[in-house]
């Protein structure tokens, strides 16, 4: 390493560090995809992330606290309201995932969605789901209190390409047996990708990345400085040696 010129040594250092960072963040995937479920539903959380052979342990977090499961997927069987909250996972070399919000409701009906914020042009799937999948009839999906879609037999309501007009508050209602039931409301936000990004959505580099860049810059400066210092010293001693040899041979000639 010390025989390499500083830029090459630095390049090797940076590439080995970025290789480690390439494993990136783990990702929590919900199966089924719905971020809102009812009591007694089953939900599987899968952790996706790179890991080296031999180290396939997975760590799970619920509202920031470690849970005992170390399996690559975490099964919530017969969900309880207490299972609501934020889930994160970390696997092998990947860093801890962003959190995924799961909401468990005690209700007869829930309007299910895969996320709350959509970009214009995206498909929106809405599902009017009943407790223990009891049959629901005469289902209406409403946006801002206005009926949007009616199904005699319960079906998902799809909006193939979201526009800003689909932004709003949604719920569904229908008959379970002879009882008229309604879900809670879901606020769906449609973002215009051409609009200037808000402060919150600006990608802000995390502090450890800034610190890393500063450290690399510092190492580069020190490394380059050392290189030239050592080189100048070597040249000096070579010149001094030449001068000495020259002086010595002149002295011999006398
Ligand atoms: C959850 O899984 C159990 C066991 O497989 C099953 O009996 C139950 O019906 C499932 N719950 C729902 C709501 O599908
Ligand atoms: C979008 O809908 C949400 C929820 O109903 C509402 O709070 C927000 O003001 C709406 N935004 C626009 C631009 O209409
Ligand atoms: C249920 O109640 C709502 C509001 O009271 C009513 O408009 C609707 O017709 C009723 N029936 C069904 C099948 O939704």
mmCIF file of N, CA and C and ligand atoms in Angstrom, residues 144 164 166-170 186-190, ligand 2:
data_model
loop_
_atom_site.group_PDB
_atom_site.id
_atom_site.type_symbol
_atom_site.label_atom_id
_atom_site.label_comp_id
_atom_site.label_asym_id
_atom_site.label_seq_id
_atom_site.Cartn_x
_atom_site.Cartn_y
_atom_site.Cartn_z
ATOM 1 N N UNK A 144 -64.620 11.958 -0.074
ATOM 2 C CA UNK A 144 -65.104 13.218 0.507
ATOM 3 C C UNK A 144 -66.625 13.182 0.669
ATOM 4 N N UNK A 164 -54.691 14.605 -9.371
ATOM 5 C CA UNK A 164 -54.861 15.406 -8.159
ATOM 6 C C UNK A 164 -56.320 15.381 -7.683
ATOM 7 N N UNK A 166 -58.126 12.913 -7.286
ATOM 8 C CA UNK A 166 -58.369 11.739 -6.433
ATOM 9 C C UNK A 166 -57.866 11.943 -5.009
ATOM 10 N N UNK A 167 -57.210 13.059 -4.761
ATOM 11 C CA UNK A 167 -56.782 13.383 -3.390
ATOM 12 C C UNK A 167 -58.022 13.533 -2.512
ATOM 13 N N UNK A 168 -57.979 13.018 -1.308
ATOM 14 C CA UNK A 168 -59.123 13.227 -0.426
ATOM 15 C C UNK A 168 -59.285 12.156 0.629
ATOM 16 N N UNK A 169 -60.437 12.214 1.283
ATOM 17 C CA UNK A 169 -60.732 11.333 2.399
ATOM 18 C C UNK A 169 -61.723 10.256 1.923
ATOM 19 N N UNK A 170 -61.368 8.981 2.115
ATOM 20 C CA UNK A 170 -62.158 7.874 1.584
ATOM 21 C C UNK A 170 -62.698 6.992 2.712
ATOM 22 N N UNK A 186 -59.882 7.093 5.398
ATOM 23 C CA UNK A 186 -58.458 7.049 5.047
ATOM 24 C C UNK A 186 -58.172 8.299 4.222
ATOM 25 N N UNK A 187 -57.172 9.069 4.627
ATOM 26 C CA UNK A 187 -56.772 10.232 3.834
ATOM 27 C C UNK A 187 -55.747 9.793 2.800
ATOM 28 N N UNK A 188 -56.121 9.926 1.533
ATOM 29 C CA UNK A 188 -55.205 9.582 0.444
ATOM 30 C C UNK A 188 -54.642 10.887 -0.110
ATOM 31 N N UNK A 189 -53.328 10.969 -0.165
ATOM 32 C CA UNK A 189 -52.681 12.191 -0.661
ATOM 33 C C UNK A 189 -52.036 11.893 -2.012
ATOM 34 N N UNK A 190 -52.378 12.722 -3.000
ATOM 35 C CA UNK A 190 -51.797 12.572 -4.333
ATOM 36 C C UNK A 190 -50.777 13.687 -4.517
HETATM 37 C C1 LIG B 2 -55.672 16.133 -0.004
HETATM 38 O O1 LIG B 2 -56.458 15.385 0.894
HETATM 39 C C2 LIG B 2 -56.104 15.525 2.248
HETATM 40 C C3 LIG B 2 -56.948 14.565 3.055
HETATM 41 O O2 LIG B 2 -58.302 14.719 2.817
HETATM 42 C C4 LIG B 2 -56.319 16.980 2.677
HETATM 43 O O3 LIG B 2 -55.947 17.143 4.020
HETATM 44 C C5 LIG B 2 -55.478 17.877 1.770
HETATM 45 O O4 LIG B 2 -55.751 19.236 2.063
HETATM 46 C C6 LIG B 2 -55.790 17.609 0.308
HETATM 47 N N1 LIG B 2 -54.846 18.361 -0.509
HETATM 48 C C7 LIG B 2 -55.221 18.990 -1.638
HETATM 49 C C8 LIG B 2 -54.131 19.685 -2.399
HETATM 50 O O5 LIG B 2 -56.371 18.979 -2.053
#
